[in-house]
Short mmCIF file of C-alpha atoms in Angstrom, two decimals:
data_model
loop_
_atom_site.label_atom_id
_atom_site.label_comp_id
_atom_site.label_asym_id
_atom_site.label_seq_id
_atom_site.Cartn_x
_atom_site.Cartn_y
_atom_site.Cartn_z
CA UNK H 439 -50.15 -33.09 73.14
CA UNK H 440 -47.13 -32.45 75.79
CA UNK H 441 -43.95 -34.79 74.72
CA UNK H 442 -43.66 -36.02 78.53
CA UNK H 443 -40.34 -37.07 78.02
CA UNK H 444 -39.47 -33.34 77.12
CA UNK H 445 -41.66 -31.80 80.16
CA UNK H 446 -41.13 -34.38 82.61
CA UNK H 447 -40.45 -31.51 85.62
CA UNK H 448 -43.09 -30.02 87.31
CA UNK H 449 -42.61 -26.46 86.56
CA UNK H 450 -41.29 -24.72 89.86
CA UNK H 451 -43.60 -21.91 91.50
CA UNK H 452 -41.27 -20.47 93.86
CA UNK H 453 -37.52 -20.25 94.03
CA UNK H 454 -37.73 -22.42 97.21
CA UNK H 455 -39.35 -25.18 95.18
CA UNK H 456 -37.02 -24.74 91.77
CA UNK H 457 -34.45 -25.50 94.57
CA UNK H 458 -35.95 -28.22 96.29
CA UNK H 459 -36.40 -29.78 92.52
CA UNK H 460 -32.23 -29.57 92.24
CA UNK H 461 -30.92 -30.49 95.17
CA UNK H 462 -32.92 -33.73 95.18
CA UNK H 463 -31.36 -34.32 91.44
CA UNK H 464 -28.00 -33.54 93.50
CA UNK H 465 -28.79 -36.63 95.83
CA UNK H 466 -26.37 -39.13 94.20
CA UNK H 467 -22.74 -40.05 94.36
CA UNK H 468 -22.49 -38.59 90.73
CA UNK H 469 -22.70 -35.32 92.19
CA UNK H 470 -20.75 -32.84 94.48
CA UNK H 471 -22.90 -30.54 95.66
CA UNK H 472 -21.62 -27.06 97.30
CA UNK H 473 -24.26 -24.55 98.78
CA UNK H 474 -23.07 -20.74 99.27
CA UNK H 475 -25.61 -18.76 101.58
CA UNK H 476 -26.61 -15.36 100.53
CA UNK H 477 -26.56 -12.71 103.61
CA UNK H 478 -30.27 -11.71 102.83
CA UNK H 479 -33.50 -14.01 103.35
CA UNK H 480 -36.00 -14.68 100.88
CA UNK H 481 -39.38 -13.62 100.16
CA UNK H 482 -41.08 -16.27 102.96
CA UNK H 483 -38.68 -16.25 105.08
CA UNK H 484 -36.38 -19.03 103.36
CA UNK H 485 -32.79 -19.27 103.23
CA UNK H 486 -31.12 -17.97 99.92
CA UNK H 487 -28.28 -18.62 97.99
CA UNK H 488 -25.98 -20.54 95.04
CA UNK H 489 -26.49 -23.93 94.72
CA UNK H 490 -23.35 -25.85 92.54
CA UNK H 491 -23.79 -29.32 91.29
CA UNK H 492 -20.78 -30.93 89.54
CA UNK H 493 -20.09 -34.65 87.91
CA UNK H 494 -17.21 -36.01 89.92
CA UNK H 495 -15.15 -37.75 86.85
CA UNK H 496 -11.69 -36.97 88.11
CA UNK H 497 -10.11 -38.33 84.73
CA UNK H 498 -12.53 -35.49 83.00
CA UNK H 499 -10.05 -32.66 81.40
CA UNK H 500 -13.01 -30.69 80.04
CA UNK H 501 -16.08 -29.08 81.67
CA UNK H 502 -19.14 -27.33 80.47
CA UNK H 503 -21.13 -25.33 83.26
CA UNK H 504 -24.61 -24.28 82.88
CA UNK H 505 -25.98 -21.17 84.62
CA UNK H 506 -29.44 -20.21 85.79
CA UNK H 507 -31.27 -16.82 87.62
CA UNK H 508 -28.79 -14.18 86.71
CA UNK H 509 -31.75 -12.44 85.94
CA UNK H 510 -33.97 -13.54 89.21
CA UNK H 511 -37.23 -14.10 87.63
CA UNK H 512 -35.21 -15.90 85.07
CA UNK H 513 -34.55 -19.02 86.90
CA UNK H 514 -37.48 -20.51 86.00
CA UNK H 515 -36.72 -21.97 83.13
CA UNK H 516 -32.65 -22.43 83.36
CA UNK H 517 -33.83 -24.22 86.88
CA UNK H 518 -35.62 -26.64 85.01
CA UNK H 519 -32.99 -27.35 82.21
CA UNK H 520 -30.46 -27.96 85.17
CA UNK H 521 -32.89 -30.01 86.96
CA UNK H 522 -33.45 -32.35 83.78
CA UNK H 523 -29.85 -32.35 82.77
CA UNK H 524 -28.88 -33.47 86.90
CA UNK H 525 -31.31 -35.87 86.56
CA UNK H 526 -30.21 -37.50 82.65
CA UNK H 527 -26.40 -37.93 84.03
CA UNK H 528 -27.28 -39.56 87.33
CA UNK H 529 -26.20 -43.00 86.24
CA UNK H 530 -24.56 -41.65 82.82
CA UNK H 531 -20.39 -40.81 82.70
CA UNK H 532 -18.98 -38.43 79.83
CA UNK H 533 -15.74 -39.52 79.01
CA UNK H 534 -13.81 -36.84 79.23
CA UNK H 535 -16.47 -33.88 80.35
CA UNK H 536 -17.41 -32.83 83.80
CA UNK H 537 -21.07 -31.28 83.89
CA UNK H 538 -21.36 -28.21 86.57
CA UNK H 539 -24.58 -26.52 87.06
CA UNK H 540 -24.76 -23.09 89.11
CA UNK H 541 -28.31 -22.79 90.21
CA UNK H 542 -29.39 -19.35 91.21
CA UNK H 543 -27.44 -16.80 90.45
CA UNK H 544 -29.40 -14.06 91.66
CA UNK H 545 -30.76 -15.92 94.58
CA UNK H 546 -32.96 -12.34 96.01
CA UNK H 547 -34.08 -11.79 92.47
CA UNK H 548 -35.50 -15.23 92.03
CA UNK H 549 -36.93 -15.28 94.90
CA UNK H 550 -38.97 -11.91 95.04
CA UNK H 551 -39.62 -11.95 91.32
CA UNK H 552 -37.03 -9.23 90.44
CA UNK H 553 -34.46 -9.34 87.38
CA UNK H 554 -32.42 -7.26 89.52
CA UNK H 555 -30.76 -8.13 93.07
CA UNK H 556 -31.35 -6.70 96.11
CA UNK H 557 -29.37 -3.69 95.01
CA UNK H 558 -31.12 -3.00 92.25
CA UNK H 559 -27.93 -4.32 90.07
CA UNK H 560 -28.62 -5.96 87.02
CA UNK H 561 -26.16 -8.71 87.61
CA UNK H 562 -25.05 -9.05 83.76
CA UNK H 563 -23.77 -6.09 83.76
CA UNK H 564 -21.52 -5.75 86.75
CA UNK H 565 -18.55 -7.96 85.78
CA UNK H 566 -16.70 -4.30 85.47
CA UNK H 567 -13.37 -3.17 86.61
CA UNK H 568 -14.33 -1.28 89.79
CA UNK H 569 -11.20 0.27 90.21
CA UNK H 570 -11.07 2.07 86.80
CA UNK H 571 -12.94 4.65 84.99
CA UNK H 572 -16.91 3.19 84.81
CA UNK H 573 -18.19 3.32 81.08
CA UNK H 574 -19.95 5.90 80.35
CA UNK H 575 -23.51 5.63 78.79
CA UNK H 576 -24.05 9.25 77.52
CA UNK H 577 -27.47 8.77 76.33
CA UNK H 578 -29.16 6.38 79.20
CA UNK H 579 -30.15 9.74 81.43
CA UNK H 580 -32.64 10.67 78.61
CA UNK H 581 -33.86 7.57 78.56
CA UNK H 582 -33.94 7.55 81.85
CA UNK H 583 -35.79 10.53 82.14
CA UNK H 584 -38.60 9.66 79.33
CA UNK H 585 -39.63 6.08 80.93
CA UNK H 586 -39.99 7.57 84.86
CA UNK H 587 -41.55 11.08 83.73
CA UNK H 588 -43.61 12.11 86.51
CA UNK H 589 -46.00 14.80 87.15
CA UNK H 590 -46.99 15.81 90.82
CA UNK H 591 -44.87 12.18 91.85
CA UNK H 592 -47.16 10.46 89.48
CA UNK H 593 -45.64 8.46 86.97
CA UNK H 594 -47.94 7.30 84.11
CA UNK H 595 -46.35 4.48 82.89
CA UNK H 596 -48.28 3.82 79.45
CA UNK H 597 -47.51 7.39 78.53
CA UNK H 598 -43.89 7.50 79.04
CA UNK H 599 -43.67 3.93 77.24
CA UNK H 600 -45.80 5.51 74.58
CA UNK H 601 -43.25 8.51 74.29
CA UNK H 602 -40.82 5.87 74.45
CA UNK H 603 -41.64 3.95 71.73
CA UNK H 604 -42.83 6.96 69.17
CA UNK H 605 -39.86 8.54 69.32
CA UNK H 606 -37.89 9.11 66.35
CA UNK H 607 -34.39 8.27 67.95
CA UNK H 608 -35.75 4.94 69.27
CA UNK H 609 -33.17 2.41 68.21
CA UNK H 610 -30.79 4.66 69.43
CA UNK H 611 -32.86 4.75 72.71
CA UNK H 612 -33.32 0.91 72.94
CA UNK H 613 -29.54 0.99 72.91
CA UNK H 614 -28.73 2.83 75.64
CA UNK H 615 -31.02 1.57 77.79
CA UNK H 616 -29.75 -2.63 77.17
CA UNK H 617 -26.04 -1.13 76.74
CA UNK H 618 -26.19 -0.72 80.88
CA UNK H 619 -25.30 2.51 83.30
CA UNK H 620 -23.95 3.13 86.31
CA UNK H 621 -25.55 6.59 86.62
CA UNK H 622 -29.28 5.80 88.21
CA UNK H 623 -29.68 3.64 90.93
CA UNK H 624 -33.23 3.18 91.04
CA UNK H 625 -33.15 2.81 87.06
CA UNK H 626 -32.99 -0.04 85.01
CA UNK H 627 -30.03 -2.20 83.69
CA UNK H 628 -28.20 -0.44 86.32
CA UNK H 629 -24.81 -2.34 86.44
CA UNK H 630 -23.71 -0.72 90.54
CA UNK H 631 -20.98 0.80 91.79
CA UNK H 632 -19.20 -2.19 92.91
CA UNK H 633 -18.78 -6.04 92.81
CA UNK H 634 -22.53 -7.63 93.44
CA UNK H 635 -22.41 -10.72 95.95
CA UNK H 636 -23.68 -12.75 93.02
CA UNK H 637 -20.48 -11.46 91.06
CA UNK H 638 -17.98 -12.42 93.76
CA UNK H 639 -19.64 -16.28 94.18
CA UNK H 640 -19.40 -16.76 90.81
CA UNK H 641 -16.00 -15.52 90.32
CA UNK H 642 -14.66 -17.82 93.03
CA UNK H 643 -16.57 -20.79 91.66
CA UNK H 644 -15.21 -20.30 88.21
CA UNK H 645 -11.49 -19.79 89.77
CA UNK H 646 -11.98 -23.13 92.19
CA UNK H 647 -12.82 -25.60 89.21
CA UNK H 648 -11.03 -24.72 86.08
CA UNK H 649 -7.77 -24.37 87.20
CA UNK H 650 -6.83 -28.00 85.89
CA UNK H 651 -9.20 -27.78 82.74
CA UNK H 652 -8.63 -27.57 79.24
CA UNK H 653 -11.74 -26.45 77.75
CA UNK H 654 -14.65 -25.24 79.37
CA UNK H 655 -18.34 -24.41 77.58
CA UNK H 656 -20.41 -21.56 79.79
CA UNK H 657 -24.03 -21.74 78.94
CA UNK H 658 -26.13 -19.11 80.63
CA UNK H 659 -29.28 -18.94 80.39
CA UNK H 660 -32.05 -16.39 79.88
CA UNK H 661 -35.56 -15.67 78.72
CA UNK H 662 -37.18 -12.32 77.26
CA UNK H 663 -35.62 -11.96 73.90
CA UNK H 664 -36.52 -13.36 70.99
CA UNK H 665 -39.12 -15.68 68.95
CA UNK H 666 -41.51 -17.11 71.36
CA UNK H 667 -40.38 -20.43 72.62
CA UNK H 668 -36.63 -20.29 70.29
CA UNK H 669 -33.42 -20.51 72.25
CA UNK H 670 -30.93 -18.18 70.88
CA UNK H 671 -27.06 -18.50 71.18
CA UNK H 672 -25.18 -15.52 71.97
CA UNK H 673 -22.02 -14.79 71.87
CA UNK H 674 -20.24 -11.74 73.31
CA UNK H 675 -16.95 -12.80 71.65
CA UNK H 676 -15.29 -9.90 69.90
CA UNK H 677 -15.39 -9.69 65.98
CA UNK H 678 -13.28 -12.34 63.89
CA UNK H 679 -11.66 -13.41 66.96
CA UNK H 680 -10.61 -16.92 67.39
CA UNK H 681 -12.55 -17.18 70.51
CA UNK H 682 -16.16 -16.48 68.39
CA UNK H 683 -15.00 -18.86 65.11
CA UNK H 684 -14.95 -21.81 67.82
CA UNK H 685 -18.02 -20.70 69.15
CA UNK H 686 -19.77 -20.59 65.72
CA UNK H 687 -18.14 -23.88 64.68
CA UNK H 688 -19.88 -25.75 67.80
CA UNK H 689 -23.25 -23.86 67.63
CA UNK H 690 -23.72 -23.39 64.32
CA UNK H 691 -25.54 -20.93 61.95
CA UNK H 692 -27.97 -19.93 65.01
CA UNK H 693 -25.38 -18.02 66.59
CA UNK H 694 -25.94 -14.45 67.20
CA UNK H 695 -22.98 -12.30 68.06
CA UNK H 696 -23.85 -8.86 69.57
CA UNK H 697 -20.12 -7.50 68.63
CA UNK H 698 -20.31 -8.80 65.18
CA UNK H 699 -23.87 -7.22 64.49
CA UNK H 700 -26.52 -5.98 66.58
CA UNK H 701 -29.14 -6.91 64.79
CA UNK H 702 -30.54 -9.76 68.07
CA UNK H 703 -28.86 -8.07 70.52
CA UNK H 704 -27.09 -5.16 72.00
CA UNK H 705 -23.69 -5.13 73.31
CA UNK H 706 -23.45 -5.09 77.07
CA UNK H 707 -21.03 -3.21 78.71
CA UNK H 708 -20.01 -5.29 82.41
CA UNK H 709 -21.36 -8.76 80.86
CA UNK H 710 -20.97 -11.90 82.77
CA UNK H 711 -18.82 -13.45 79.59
CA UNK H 712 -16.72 -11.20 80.19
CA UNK H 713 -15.70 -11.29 83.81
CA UNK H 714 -15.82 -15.16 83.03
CA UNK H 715 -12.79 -14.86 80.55
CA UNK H 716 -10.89 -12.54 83.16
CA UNK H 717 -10.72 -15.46 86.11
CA UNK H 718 -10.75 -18.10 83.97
CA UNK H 719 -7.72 -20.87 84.72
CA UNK H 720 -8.50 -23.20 81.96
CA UNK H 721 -6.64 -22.91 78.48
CA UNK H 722 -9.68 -22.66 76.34
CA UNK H 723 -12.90 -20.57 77.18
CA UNK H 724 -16.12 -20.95 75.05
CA UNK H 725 -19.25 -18.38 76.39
CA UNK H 726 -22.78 -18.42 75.29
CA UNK H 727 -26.18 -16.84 76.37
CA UNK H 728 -29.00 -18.88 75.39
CA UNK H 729 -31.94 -16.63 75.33
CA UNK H 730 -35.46 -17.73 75.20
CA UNK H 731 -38.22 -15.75 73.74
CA UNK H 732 -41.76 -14.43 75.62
CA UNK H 733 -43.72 -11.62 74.61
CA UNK H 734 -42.78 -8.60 72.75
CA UNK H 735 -40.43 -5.97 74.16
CA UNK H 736 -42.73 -3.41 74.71
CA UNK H 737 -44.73 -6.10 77.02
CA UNK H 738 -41.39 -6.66 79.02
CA UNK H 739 -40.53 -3.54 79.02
CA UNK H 740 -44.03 -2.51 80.56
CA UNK H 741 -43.33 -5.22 83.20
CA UNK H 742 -39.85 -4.39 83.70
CA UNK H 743 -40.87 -0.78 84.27
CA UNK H 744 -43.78 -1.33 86.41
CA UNK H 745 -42.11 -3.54 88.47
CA UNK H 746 -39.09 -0.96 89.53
CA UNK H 747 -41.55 1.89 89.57
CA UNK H 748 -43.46 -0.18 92.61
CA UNK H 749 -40.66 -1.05 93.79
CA UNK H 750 -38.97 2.50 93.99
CA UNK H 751 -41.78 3.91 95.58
CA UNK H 752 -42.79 1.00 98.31
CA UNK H 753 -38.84 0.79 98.97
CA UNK H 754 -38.86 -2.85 99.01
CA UNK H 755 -39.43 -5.90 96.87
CA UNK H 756 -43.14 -6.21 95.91
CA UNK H 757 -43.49 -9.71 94.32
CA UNK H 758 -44.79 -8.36 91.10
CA UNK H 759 -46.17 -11.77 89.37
CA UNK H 760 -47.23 -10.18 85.82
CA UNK H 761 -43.44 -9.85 85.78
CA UNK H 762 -42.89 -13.55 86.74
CA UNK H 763 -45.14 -14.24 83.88
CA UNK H 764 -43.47 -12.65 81.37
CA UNK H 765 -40.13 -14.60 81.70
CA UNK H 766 -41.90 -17.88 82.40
CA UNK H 767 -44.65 -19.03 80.39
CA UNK H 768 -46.08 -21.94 81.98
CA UNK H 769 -47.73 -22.91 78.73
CA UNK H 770 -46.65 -26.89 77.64
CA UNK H 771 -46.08 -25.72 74.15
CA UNK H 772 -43.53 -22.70 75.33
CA UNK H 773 -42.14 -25.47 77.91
CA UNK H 774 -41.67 -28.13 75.42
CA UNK H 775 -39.92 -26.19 72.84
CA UNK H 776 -37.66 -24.38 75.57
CA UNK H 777 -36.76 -27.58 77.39
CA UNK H 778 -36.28 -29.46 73.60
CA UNK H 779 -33.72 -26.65 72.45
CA UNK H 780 -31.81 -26.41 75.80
CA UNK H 781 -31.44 -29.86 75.63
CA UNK H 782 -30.35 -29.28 71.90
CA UNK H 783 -27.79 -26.47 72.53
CA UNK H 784 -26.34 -28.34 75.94
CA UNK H 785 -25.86 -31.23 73.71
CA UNK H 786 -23.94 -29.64 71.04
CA UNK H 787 -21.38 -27.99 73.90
CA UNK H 788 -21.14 -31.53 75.42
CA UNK H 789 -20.24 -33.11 72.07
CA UNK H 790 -17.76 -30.47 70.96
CA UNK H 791 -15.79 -31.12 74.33
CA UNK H 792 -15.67 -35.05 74.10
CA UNK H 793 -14.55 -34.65 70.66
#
């Protein structure tokens, strides 16, 4: 039985109604809301873009934001933790904390059912300097080159994931192709050749409200990696660093830390955590990803592939559901347990910053 005070939202079946859901949280004088329009339409037609809801405590010193849909299909869930969390501090003041959501990230992704944007850019892994030397991912191209194998312009997808996953070097392989590159366009984890629109919001929404803050908490969250139904902190602190002892010390034992050892996670070159920590104005800066698992990587990875090879070929978004399904299990037992730890992990953030 469904703990309907955990799974009280209906789960959202488009990104128009996962933003209908929020912005009627937002209707309340504990929020200001701020709406910025993405260029592009969405798949029926709808008007896209980043919706930000924040508390409006102006005695608050701290703040903890909470990201959804850098990963398109991904908002699902993180659309549904903001939606519960706007609706729990309606007629509830933190003391000292402002709450900020940022719904949406990848507004064209969530929309047409793509982890990417509309530029194929895998948006957590474009917070790189532009106007330097890109990193270099030496071993994606053969990578590359196994997944979209073709023969006469077919592409048999279950043998190149077969070759994929049989091959010898294949940790090495999984590696470079979750690291990110800037080499492929029409690959995947490709991280662009410039700023993404999603980038540039976010960067000016970070700059705008922490410029009078002490400590700030990012949560961002994901699903795809993992135990099915867990929420994993990440951390993409480096090694020892002060930065990632705080971040253990709030989330406890659970935290991974891709720098530290790789053993849940890659590294990712361009990461949103990252670019975060470069605009930041606050004093103190605390990132996590909160991951939630699905199905097993070769099952994504099947998706994830399918998907762009449709894609590539069509030339335009093609509303791939299976791949929909894979980030968002509308199951009440995955829901429950997703919803239960996000609440969990938000909690612990909030109660480290009213101290």
């Amino acid at each position: 039985m469904v703990n309907q005070q955990t799974l009280r939202i209906t789960p959202p079946q488009s990104y128009e109604s996962a933003r209908a859901d929020f912005i009627k949280m937002c209707d309340s004088p504990q929020y200001h809301h701020t709406f910025y329009e993405h260029p592009l339409v969405g798949m029926s037609g709808e008007t896209l873009g980043i919706d930000v809801a924040i508390t409006s405590n102006k005695n608050a010193q701290n703040l903890v934001i909470i990201i959804s849909g850098t990963h398109g299909v991904e908002g699902y869930l993180g659309s549904m933790v903001q939606t519960q969390l706007l609706e729990r501090y309606r007629q509830c003041d933190l003391s000292n904390t402002n709450i900020m959501c940022v719904h949406a990230l990848n507004p064209y992704g969530f929309s047409f059912g793509m982890r990417v944007n509309e530029d194929n850019v895998d948006v957590n892994r474009n917070f790189t300097d532009f106007n330097g030397d890109l990193p270099i991912n030496r071993n994606y191209q053969r990578v590359h080159d196994i997944l979209y194998h073709a023969d006469d312009e077919h592409i048999d997808i279950d043998r190149n994931l077969k070759h994929f996953f049989t091959s010898p070097q294949l940790a090495e392989n999984i590696h470079a192709l979750t690291l990110g590159q800037h080499t492929c366009d029409d690959g995947l984890f490709f991280g662009g050749k410039a700023s993404s629109w999603s980038r540039s919001v976010l960067e000016k929404i970070i700059t705008s409200h922490t410029a009078s803050v002490d400590k700030t908490v990012v949560v961002d969250i994901h699903t795809g990696l993992g135990k099915y139904g867990y929420g994993q902190p990440m951390s993409f602190s480096p090694a020892n660093s002060i930065d990632l002892l705080r971040t253990k010390t709030i989330f406890g034992p659970s935290l991974g830390a891709p720098k530290e050892s790789q053993q849940i996670s890659s590294d990712i070159d361009g990461n949103l955590y990252d670019g975060i920590a470069r605009c930041y104005q606050g004093t103190e800066l605390t990132s996590i990803a909160l991951e939630f698992g699905t199905y097993t990587e070769s099952v994504i990875l099947k998706e994830l592939l399918t998907e762009s090879v449709l894609r590539n070929k069509s030339g335009s978004p093609t509303d791939y559901s299976p791949l929909r399904d894979c980030f968002f299990i509308q199951r009440d037992d995955w829901l429950e347990m997703a919803l239960f730890r996000s609440q969990q992990v938000i909690s612990q953030a909030i109660t480290y910053l009213e101290g």
